[in-house]
Amino acid sequence: MDSEIFIPLIIFGFFAYVIKILSDNRVRNRLIEKGLVDEKVKFLYHDNFRLKNFTSLKWGMLLIALGAALFIGQLLPYDAHEELTIGLMFLFGGIAFLSYYFLAKKMLDKNPAAE
């Protein structure tokens, strides 16, 4: 993949994320102004920091797995280098997500108050 495509993708992603944050904030403020804040709305906008830690764990595990796949892919012979590297990335990414699922399930079962 050419490196010229990354800059527009990053810029587009940044602006899309900013627009999402601003629209969520606008909707939240309108709900508060109209007094429509009940338990359902509080649940939608409630930030559970413990679950955010699980999200950080998930992405950390995925990025470590992808980095390991890229490293191992660089050690492979050059004739099968690209195909095996991509396959290793998908394999290690899947293993990371499965590991995360079982680890998070175990941690939530141990402490159900995190939900």
CSV table of C-alpha atoms in Angstrom, one decimal:
chain,number,residue,atom,x,y,z
A,1,MET,CA,0.0,0.0,0.0
A,2,ASP,CA,1.4,3.4,-1.0
A,3,SER,CA,2.2,5.8,1.9
A,4,GLU,CA,0.4,8.7,0.1
A,5,ILE,CA,-3.0,7.2,1.0
A,6,PHE,CA,-2.3,7.3,4.8
A,7,ILE,CA,-2.4,11.0,5.2
A,8,PRO,CA,-5.9,11.6,3.8
A,9,LEU,CA,-7.2,8.6,5.7
A,10,ILE,CA,-5.8,9.9,9.0
A,11,ILE,CA,-7.2,13.4,8.3
A,12,PHE,CA,-10.6,12.0,7.4
A,13,GLY,CA,-10.6,9.8,10.5
A,14,PHE,CA,-9.7,12.7,12.7
A,15,PHE,CA,-12.4,14.9,11.4
A,16,ALA,CA,-15.0,12.1,11.5
A,17,TYR,CA,-14.1,11.4,15.2
A,18,VAL,CA,-14.3,15.1,16.1
A,19,ILE,CA,-17.8,15.4,14.4
A,20,LYS,CA,-18.9,12.3,16.3
A,21,ILE,CA,-17.8,13.8,19.7
A,22,LEU,CA,-19.4,17.1,18.9
A,23,SER,CA,-22.7,15.5,17.8
A,24,ASP,CA,-22.8,13.3,20.9
A,25,ASN,CA,-22.2,16.3,23.1
A,26,ARG,CA,-24.9,18.3,21.4
A,27,VAL,CA,-27.5,15.4,21.8
A,28,ARG,CA,-26.5,15.0,25.5
A,29,ASN,CA,-26.9,18.7,26.1
A,30,ARG,CA,-30.4,18.8,24.4
A,31,LEU,CA,-31.6,15.9,26.5
A,32,ILE,CA,-30.4,17.6,29.7
A,33,GLU,CA,-32.0,20.9,28.7
A,34,LYS,CA,-35.4,19.2,28.0
A,35,GLY,CA,-35.2,17.2,31.3
A,36,LEU,CA,-35.4,13.9,29.5
A,37,VAL,CA,-32.6,12.4,31.6
A,38,ASP,CA,-33.8,9.1,33.0
A,39,GLU,CA,-32.1,5.8,33.8
A,40,LYS,CA,-32.0,4.7,30.1
A,41,VAL,CA,-30.3,7.9,29.0
A,42,LYS,CA,-27.9,7.8,31.9
A,43,PHE,CA,-26.9,4.3,30.9
A,44,LEU,CA,-26.1,5.4,27.3
A,45,TYR,CA,-23.8,8.2,28.4
A,46,HIS,CA,-22.4,6.6,31.5
A,47,ASP,CA,-18.6,6.1,31.4
A,48,ASN,CA,-17.5,3.0,33.1
A,49,PHE,CA,-13.8,3.3,33.6
A,50,ARG,CA,-13.3,-0.3,34.4
A,51,LEU,CA,-14.8,-1.3,31.0
A,52,LYS,CA,-12.6,1.2,29.3
A,53,ASN,CA,-9.6,-0.6,30.9
A,54,PHE,CA,-10.8,-3.7,29.2
A,55,THR,CA,-10.9,-1.9,25.9
A,56,SER,CA,-7.3,-0.7,26.4
A,57,LEU,CA,-6.4,-4.3,27.2
A,58,LYS,CA,-8.0,-5.5,24.0
A,59,TRP,CA,-6.3,-3.1,21.8
A,60,GLY,CA,-3.0,-3.6,23.5
A,61,MET,CA,-3.1,-7.3,23.1
A,62,LEU,CA,-4.1,-6.9,19.4
A,63,LEU,CA,-1.3,-4.4,18.7
A,64,ILE,CA,1.3,-6.6,20.4
A,65,ALA,CA,0.1,-9.6,18.4
A,66,LEU,CA,0.3,-7.7,15.1
A,67,GLY,CA,3.7,-6.4,16.0
A,68,ALA,CA,4.9,-10.0,16.7
A,69,ALA,CA,3.4,-11.2,13.4
A,70,LEU,CA,5.3,-8.4,11.5
A,71,PHE,CA,8.5,-9.3,13.3
A,72,ILE,CA,8.2,-13.0,12.6
A,73,GLY,CA,7.2,-12.1,9.0
A,74,GLN,CA,10.5,-10.2,8.6
A,75,LEU,CA,12.4,-13.3,9.6
A,76,LEU,CA,10.8,-15.5,6.9
A,77,PRO,CA,12.4,-16.2,3.5
A,78,TYR,CA,11.8,-13.4,1.0
A,79,ASP,CA,9.9,-15.6,-1.5
A,80,ALA,CA,7.0,-16.2,0.8
A,81,HIS,CA,7.5,-13.1,2.9
A,82,GLU,CA,4.3,-11.0,2.0
A,83,GLU,CA,1.7,-13.8,2.0
A,84,LEU,CA,2.9,-15.4,5.2
A,85,THR,CA,3.2,-12.0,7.0
A,86,ILE,CA,-0.4,-11.1,6.2
A,87,GLY,CA,-1.6,-14.6,7.2
A,88,LEU,CA,0.3,-14.3,10.5
A,89,MET,CA,-1.2,-10.9,11.2
A,90,PHE,CA,-4.7,-12.4,10.8
A,91,LEU,CA,-3.8,-15.5,12.8
A,92,PHE,CA,-2.2,-13.6,15.7
A,93,GLY,CA,-4.9,-10.9,15.7
A,94,GLY,CA,-7.6,-13.6,16.0
A,95,ILE,CA,-5.6,-15.3,18.8
A,96,ALA,CA,-5.3,-11.9,20.6
A,97,PHE,CA,-9.1,-11.3,20.4
A,98,LEU,CA,-9.9,-14.8,21.6
A,99,SER,CA,-7.4,-14.5,24.5
A,100,TYR,CA,-9.0,-11.1,25.3
A,101,TYR,CA,-12.5,-12.6,25.3
A,102,PHE,CA,-11.6,-15.4,27.8
A,103,LEU,CA,-9.5,-13.1,30.0
A,104,ALA,CA,-12.2,-10.4,30.2
A,105,LYS,CA,-14.9,-13.0,30.8
A,106,LYS,CA,-12.8,-14.4,33.6
A,107,MET,CA,-12.2,-11.0,35.2
A,108,LEU,CA,-15.9,-10.0,34.9
A,109,ASP,CA,-17.1,-13.3,36.4
A,110,LYS,CA,-14.7,-12.7,39.3
A,111,ASN,CA,-16.0,-9.2,39.8
A,112,PRO,CA,-19.5,-8.7,38.4
A,113,ALA,CA,-19.8,-5.1,39.7
A,114,ALA,CA,-17.7,-4.0,36.7
A,115,GLU,CA,-20.6,-4.4,34.3
